[in-house]
mmCIF file of C-alpha atoms and ligand atoms in Angstrom:
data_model
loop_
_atom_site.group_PDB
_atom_site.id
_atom_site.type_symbol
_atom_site.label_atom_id
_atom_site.label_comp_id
_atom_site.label_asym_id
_atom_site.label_seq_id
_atom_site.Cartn_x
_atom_site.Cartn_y
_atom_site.Cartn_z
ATOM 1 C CA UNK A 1 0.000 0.000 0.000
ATOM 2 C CA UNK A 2 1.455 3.569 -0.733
ATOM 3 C CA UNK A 3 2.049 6.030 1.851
ATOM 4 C CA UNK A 4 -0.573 8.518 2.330
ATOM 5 C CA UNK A 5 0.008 11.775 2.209
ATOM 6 C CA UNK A 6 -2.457 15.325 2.075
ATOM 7 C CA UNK A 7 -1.821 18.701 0.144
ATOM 8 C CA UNK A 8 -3.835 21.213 2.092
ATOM 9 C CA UNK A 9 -4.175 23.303 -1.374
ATOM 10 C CA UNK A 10 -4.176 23.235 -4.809
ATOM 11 C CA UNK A 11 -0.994 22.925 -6.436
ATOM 12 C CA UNK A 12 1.326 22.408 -9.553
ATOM 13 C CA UNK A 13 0.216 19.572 -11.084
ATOM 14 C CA UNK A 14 3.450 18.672 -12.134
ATOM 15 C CA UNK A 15 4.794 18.700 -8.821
ATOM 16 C CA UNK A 16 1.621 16.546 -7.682
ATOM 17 C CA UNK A 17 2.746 13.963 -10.802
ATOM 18 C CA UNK A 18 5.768 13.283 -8.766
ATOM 19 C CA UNK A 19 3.974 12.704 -5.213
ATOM 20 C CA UNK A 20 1.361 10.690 -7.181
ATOM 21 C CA UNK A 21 4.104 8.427 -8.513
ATOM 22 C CA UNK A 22 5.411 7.529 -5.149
ATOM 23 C CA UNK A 23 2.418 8.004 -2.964
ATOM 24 C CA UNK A 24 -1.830 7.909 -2.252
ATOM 25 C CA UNK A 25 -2.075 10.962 -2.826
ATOM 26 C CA UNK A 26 -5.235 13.448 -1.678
ATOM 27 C CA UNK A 27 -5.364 17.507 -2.666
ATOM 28 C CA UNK A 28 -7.727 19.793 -1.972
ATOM 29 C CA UNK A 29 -8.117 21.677 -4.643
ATOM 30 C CA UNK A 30 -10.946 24.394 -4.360
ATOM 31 C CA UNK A 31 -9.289 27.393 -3.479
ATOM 32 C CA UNK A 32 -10.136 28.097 -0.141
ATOM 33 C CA UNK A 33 -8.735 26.614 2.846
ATOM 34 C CA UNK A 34 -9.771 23.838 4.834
ATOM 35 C CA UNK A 35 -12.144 24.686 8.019
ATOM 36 C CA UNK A 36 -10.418 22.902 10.880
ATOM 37 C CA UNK A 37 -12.826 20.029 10.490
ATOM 38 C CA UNK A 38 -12.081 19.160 6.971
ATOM 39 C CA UNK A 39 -8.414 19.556 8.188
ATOM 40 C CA UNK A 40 -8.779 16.827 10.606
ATOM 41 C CA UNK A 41 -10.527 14.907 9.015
ATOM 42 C CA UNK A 42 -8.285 14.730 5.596
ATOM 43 C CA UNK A 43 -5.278 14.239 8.028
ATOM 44 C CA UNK A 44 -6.375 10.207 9.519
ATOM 45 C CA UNK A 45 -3.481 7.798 8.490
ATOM 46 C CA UNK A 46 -1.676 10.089 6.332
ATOM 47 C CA UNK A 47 2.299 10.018 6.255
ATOM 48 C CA UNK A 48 2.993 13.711 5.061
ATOM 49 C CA UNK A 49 1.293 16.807 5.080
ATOM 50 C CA UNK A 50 2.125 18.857 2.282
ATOM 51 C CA UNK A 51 1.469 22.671 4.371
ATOM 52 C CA UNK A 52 0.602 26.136 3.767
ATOM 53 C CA UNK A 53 0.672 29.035 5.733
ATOM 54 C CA UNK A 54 -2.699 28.788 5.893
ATOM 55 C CA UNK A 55 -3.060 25.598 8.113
ATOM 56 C CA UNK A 56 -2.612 25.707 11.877
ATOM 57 C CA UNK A 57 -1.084 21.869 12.356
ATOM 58 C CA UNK A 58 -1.372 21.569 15.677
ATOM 59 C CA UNK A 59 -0.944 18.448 18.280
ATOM 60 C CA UNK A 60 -4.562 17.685 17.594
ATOM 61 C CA UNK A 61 -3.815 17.510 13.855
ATOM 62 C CA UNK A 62 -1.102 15.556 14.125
ATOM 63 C CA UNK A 63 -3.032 12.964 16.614
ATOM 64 C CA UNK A 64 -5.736 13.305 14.154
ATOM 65 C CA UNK A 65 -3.278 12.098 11.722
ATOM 66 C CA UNK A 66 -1.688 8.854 13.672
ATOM 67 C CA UNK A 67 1.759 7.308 14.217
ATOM 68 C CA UNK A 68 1.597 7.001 10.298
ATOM 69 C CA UNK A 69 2.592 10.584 10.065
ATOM 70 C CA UNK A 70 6.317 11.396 9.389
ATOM 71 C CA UNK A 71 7.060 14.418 8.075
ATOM 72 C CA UNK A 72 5.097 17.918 7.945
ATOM 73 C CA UNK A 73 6.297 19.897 4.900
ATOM 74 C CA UNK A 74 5.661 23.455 4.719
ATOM 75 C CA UNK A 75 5.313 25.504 1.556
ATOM 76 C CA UNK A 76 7.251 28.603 2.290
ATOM 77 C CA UNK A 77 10.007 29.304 4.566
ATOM 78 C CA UNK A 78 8.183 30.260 7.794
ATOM 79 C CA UNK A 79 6.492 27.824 9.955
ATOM 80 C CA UNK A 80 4.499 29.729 12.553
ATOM 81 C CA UNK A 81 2.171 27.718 11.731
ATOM 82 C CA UNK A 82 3.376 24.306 12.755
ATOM 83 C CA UNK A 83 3.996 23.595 16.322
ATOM 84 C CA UNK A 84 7.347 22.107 15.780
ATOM 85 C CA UNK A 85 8.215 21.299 19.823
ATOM 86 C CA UNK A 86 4.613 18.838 19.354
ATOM 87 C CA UNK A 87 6.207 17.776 16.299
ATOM 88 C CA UNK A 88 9.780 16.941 17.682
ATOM 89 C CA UNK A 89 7.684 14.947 20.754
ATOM 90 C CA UNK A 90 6.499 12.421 18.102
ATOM 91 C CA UNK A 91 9.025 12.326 16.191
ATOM 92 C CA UNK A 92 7.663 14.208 13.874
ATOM 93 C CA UNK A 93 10.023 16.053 10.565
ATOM 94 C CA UNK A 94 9.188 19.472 9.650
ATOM 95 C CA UNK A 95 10.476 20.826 6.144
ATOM 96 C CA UNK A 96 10.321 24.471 4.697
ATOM 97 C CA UNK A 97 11.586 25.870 1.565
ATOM 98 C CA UNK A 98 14.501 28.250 2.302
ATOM 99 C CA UNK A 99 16.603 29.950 -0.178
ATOM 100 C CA UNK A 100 14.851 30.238 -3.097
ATOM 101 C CA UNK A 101 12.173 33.041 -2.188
ATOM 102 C CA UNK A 102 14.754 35.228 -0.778
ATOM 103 C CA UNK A 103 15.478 37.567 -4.122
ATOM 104 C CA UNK A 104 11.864 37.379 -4.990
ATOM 105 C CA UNK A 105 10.405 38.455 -1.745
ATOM 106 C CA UNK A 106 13.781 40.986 -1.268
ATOM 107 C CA UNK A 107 12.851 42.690 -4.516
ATOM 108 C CA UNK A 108 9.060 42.757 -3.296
ATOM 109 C CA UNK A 109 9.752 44.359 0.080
ATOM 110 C CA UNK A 110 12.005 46.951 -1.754
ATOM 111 C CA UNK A 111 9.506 47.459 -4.412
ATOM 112 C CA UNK A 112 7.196 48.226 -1.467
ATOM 113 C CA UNK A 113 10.249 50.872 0.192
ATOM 114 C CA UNK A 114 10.041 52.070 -3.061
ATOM 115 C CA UNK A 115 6.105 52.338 -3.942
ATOM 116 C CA UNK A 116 4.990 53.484 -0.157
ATOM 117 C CA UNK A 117 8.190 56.292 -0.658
ATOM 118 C CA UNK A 118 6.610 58.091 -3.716
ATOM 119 C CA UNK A 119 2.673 56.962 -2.253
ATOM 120 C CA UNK A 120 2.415 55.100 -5.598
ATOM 121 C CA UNK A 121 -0.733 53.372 -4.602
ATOM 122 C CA UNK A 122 -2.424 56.631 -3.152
ATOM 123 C CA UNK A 123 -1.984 58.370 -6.333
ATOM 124 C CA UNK A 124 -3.242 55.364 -8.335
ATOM 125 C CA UNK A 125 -6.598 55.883 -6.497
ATOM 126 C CA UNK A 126 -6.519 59.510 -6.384
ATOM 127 C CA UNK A 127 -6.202 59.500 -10.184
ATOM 128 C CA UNK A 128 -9.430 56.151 -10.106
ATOM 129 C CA UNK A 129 -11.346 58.429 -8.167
ATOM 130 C CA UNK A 130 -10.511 61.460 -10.981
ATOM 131 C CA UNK A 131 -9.397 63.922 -8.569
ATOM 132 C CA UNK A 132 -6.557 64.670 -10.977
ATOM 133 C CA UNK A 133 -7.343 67.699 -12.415
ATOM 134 C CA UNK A 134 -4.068 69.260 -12.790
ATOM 135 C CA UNK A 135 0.056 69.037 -12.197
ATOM 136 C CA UNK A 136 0.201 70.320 -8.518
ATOM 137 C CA UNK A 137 3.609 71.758 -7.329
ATOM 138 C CA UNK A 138 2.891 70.596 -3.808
ATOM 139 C CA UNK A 139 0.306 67.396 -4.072
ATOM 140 C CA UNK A 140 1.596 64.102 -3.238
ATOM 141 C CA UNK A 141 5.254 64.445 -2.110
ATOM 142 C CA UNK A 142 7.223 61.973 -1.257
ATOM 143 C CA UNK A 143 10.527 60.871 0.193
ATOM 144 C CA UNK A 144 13.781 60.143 -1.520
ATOM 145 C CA UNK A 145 14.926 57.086 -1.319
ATOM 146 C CA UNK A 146 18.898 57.858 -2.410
ATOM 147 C CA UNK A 147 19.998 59.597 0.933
ATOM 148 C CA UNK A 148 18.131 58.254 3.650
ATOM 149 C CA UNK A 149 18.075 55.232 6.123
ATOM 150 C CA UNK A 150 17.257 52.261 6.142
ATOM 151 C CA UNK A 151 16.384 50.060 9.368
ATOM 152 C CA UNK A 152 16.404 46.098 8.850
ATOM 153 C CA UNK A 153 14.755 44.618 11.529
ATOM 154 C CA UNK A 154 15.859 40.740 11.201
ATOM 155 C CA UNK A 155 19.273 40.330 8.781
ATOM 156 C CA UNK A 156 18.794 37.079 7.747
ATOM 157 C CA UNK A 157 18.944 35.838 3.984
ATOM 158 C CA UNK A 158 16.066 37.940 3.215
ATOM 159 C CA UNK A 159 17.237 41.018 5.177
ATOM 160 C CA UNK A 160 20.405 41.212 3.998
ATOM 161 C CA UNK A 161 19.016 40.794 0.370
ATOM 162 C CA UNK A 162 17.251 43.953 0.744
ATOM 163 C CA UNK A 163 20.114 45.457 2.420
ATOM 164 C CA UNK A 164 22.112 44.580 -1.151
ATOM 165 C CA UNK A 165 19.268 46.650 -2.887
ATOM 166 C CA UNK A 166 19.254 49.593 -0.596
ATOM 167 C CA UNK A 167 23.019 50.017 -0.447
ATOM 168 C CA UNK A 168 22.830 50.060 -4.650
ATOM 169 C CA UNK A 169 20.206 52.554 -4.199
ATOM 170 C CA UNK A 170 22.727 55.112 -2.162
ATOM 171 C CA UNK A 171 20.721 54.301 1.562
ATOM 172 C CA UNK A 172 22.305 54.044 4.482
ATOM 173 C CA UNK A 173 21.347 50.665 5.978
ATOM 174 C CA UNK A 174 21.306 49.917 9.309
ATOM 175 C CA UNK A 175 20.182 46.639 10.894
ATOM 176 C CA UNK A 176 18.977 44.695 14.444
ATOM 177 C CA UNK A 177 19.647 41.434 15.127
ATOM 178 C CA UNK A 178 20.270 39.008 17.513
ATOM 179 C CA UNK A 179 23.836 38.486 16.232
ATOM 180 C CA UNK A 180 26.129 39.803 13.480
ATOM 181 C CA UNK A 181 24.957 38.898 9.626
ATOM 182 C CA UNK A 182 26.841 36.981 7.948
ATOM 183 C CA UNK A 183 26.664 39.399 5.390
ATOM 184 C CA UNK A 184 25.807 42.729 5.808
ATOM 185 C CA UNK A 185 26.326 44.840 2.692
ATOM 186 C CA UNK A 186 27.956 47.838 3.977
ATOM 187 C CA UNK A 187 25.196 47.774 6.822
ATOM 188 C CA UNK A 188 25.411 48.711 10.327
ATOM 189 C CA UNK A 189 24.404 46.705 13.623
ATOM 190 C CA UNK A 190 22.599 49.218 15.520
ATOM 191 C CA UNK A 191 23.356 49.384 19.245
ATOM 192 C CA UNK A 192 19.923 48.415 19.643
ATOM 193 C CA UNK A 193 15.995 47.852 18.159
ATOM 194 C CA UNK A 194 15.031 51.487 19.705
ATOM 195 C CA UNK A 195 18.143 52.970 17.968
ATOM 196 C CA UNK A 196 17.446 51.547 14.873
ATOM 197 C CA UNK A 197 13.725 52.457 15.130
ATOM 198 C CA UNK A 198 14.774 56.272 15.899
ATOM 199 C CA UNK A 199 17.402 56.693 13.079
ATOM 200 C CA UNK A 200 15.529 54.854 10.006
ATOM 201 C CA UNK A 201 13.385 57.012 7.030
ATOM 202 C CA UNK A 202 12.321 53.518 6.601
ATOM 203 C CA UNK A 203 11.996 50.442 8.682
ATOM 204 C CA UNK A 204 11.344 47.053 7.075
ATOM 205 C CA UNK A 205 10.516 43.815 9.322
ATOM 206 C CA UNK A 206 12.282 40.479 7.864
ATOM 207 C CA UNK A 207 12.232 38.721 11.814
ATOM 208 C CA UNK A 208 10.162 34.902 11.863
ATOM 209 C CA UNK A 209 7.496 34.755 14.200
ATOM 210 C CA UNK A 210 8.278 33.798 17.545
ATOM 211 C CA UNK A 211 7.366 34.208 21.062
ATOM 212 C CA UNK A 212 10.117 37.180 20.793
ATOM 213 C CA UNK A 213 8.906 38.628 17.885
ATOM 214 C CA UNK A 214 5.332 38.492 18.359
ATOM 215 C CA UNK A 215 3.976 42.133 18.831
ATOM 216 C CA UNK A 216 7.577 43.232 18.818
ATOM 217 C CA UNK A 217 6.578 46.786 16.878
ATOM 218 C CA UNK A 218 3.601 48.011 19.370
ATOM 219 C CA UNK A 219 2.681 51.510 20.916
ATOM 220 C CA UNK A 220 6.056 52.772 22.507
ATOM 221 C CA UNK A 221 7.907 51.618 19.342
ATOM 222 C CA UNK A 222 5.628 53.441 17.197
ATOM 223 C CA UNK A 223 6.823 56.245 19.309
ATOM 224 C CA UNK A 224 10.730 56.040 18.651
ATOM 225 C CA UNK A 225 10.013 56.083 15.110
ATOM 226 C CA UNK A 226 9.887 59.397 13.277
ATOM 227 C CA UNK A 227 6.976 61.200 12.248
ATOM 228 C CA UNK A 228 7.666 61.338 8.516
ATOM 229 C CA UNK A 229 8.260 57.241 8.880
ATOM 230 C CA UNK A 230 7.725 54.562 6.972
ATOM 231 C CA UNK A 231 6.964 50.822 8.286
ATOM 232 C CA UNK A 232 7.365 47.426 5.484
ATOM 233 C CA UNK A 233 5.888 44.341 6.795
ATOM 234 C CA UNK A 234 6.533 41.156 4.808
ATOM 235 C CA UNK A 235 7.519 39.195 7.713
ATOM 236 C CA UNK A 236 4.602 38.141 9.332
ATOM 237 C CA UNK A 237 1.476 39.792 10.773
ATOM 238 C CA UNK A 238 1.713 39.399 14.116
ATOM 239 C CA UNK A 239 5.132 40.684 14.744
ATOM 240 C CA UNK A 240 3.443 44.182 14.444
ATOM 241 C CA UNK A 241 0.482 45.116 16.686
ATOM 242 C CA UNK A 242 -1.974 46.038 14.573
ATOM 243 C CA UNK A 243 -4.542 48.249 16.579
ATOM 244 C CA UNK A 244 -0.872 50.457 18.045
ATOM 245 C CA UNK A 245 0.130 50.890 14.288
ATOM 246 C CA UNK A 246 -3.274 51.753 13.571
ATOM 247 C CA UNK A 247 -3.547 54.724 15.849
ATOM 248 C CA UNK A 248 -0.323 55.565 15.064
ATOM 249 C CA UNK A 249 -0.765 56.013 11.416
ATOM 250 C CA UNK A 250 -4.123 58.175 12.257
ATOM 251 C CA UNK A 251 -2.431 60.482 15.078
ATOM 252 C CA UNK A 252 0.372 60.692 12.426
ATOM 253 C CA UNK A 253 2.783 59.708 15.001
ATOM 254 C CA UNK A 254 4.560 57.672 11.978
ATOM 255 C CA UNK A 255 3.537 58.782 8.241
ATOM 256 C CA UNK A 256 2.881 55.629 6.358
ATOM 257 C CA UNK A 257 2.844 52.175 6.675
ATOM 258 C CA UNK A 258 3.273 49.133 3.837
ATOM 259 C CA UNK A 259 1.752 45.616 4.430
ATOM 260 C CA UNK A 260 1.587 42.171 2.679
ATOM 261 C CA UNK A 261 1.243 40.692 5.721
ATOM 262 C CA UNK A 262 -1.660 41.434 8.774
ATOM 263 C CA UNK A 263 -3.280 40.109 11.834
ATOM 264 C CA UNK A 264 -5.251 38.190 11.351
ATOM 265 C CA UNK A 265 -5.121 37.332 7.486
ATOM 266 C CA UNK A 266 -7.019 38.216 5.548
ATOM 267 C CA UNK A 267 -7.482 41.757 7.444
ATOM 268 C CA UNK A 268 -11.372 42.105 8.121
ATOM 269 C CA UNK A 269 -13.502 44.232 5.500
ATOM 270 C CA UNK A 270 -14.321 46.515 8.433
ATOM 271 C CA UNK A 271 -10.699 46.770 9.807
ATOM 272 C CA UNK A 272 -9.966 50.553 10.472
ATOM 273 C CA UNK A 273 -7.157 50.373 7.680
ATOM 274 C CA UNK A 274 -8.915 50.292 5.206
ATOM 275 C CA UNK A 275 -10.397 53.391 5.535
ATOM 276 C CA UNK A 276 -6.594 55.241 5.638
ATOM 277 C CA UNK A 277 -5.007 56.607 2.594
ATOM 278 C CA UNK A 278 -1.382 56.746 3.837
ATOM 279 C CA UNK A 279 -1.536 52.485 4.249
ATOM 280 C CA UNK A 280 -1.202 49.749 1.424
ATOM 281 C CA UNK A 281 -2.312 46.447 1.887
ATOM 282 C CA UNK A 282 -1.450 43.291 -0.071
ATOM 283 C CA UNK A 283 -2.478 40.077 0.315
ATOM 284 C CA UNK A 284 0.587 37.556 1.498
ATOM 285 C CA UNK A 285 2.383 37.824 -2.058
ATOM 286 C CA UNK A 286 5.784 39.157 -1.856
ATOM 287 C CA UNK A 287 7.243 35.389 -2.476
ATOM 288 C CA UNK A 288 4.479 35.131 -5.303
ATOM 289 C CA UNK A 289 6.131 34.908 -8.764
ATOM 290 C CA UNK A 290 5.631 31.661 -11.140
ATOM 291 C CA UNK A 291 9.066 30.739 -11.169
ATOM 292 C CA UNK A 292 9.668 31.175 -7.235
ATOM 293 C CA UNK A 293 5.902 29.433 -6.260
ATOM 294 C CA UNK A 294 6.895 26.437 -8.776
ATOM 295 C CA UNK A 295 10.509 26.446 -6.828
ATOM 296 C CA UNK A 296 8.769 26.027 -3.203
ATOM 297 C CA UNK A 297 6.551 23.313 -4.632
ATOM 298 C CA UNK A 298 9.140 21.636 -5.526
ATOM 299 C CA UNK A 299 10.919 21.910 -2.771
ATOM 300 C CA UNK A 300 7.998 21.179 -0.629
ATOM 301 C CA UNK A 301 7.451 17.731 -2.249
ATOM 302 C CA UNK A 302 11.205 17.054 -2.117
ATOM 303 C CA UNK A 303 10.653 17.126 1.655
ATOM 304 C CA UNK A 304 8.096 14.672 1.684
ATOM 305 C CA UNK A 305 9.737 12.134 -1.091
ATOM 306 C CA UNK A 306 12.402 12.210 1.242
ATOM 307 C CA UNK A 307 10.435 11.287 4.743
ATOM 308 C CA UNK A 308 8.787 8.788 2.575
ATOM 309 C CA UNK A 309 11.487 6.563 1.886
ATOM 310 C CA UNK A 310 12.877 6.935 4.891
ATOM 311 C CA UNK A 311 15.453 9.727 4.800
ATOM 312 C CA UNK A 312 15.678 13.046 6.356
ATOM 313 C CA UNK A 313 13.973 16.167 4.567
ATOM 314 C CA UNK A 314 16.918 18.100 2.525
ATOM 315 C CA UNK A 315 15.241 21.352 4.098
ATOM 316 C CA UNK A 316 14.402 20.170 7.529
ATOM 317 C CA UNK A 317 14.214 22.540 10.380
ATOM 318 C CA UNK A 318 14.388 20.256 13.408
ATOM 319 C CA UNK A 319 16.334 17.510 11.700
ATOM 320 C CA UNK A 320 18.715 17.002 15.414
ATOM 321 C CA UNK A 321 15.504 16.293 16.870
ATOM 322 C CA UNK A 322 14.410 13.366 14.906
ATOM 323 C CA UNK A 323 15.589 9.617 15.517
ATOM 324 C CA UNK A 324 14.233 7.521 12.600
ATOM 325 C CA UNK A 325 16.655 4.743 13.375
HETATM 326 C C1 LIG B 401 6.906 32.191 3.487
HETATM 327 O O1 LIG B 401 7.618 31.584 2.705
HETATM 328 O O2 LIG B 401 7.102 32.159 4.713
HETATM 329 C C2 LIG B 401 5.766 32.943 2.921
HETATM 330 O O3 LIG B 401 5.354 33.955 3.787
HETATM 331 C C3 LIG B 401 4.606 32.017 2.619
HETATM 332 O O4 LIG B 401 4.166 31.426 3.794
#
């Protein structure tokens, strides 16, 4: 009998071609997610999980699943989602795709530095709404981007990507992080995340979400920030409190904000936000090209060829925790 194994989403077929050669093989295609129900459910005797962001895979879901289960692979590079110390407990491998979103989502979070610095998408829907009636001297200014600084708040392979961009665009990059990157681009450690918060034009968050991270930009660092400030988020929602930023971008205690990622996701129709010109909001895409989102599915199902005959994940994040004999 061939191994189990669920895709939580619709996917490359080409990349489900290869699972379906090796393995019984279930997707869910509509485009939705699962309710946690149907997640349970689809999850009984299944040997890999083929994961997106989108799926909390909890200790229940991995009880729900059995002993069968092996290995949990996630399609992306952050794993929030996944409670990886119930995972270690059963012995559980985790995989994530590393590496090959990095330029794509580096070029996205400086396209955003870029767009939120000359208000691209408020002028796109002041022109929709036809309140362009003529060149105006003083309408719509922005910030220059050659010049000013840049805060990095997590220099990992994505932040220092970005840091590669913004030193080639004549910023001055700074950056906070728990220890020295490994390569910084002609950035600066800042003495610390209140420093770097009170120096930067322009901060951008590249940090995973942890315990430490979680609500790590709230009220009082709002505060440090300058007034004519601008915040990137395409690290992950929750690593920003969203009600502080909020009331900061309405009391204009920082100037403008830029997010592809919110909490919860998708933001609510009703949120606050969306009433606010000096905000843009995306929806989760900055890894989303065809090239990188074919990458991560491949990756994704290298992970779980791998479990299934037996051999470590290439990509797995909690590999010294695993004792498959
Ligand atoms: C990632 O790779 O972490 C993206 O945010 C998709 O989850």
């Amino acid at each position: 009998m061939p191994a189990k194994v669920l895709v939580t989403r619709r996917q490359f077929e080409d990349q489900m071609d290869r699972l379906r050669a090796e393995a019984d093989i279930t997707v869910l295609t509509r485009p939705e997610p699962a309710t946690r129900e149907e997640l349970l459910e689809a999850v009984k005797g299944v040997t890999g999980i083929f994961a997106h962001i989108t799926d909390r895979i909890d200790a229940d879901v991995m009880d729900a699943a059995g002993d069968s289960l092996k290995v949990i692979a996630e399609f992306g590079v952050g794993y929030d989602n996944i409670d990886t110390a119930a995972a270690n407990e059963r012995n559980i491998a985790v995989g994530n795709t590393p590496g090959v979103l990095t330029e794509t989502t580096a070029d996205f979070a400086f396209a955003l530095i870029q767009s939120a610095a000359r208000r691209l998408a408020e002028s796109d829907r002041f022109v929709r709404r036809g309140e362009w009636k003529w060149f105006d001297p003083l309408d719509l200014l922005g910030l220059d981007i050659n010049g000013s600084t840049l805060g990095i708040v997590g220099m990992g392979r994505i932040g220092s990507s970005v840091a590669k961009r913004a030193a080639a665009s004549g910023m001055r990059v700074i950056y906070f992080n728990r220890n020295r990157a490994d390569e910084e681009h002609g950035a600066e450690l800042a003495g610390s995340l209140d420093d770097l918060l009170a120096e930067s034009d322009f901060v951008t968050l590249h940090c995973p979400l942890t315990p430490e991270t979680q609500g790590l930009i709230s009220t009082s660092q709002l505060q440090k920030m300058q007034n004519h400030a601008v915040l990137i988020n395409t690290a992950r929602g929750p690593v920003v409190d969203m009600e502080a930023l909020t009331d900061a971008l309405g009391s204009g205690e920082i100037a403008y904000a830029a997010l592809d990622v919110t909490d919860p996701e998708p933001i609510p129709t009703d949120h606050r936000l969306l009433e606010m010109e000096n905000v843009t909001l995306l929806p989760h895409i900055a890894s989303a090209t065809v090239g990188t989102r074919k990458k991560m599915s491949e990756m994704t199902v290298d992970n779980i060829l791998a479990a299934l005959r037996g051999e470590l994940p290439p990509n797995c994040v909690n590999s010294d925790q695993i004792n498959w004999g």
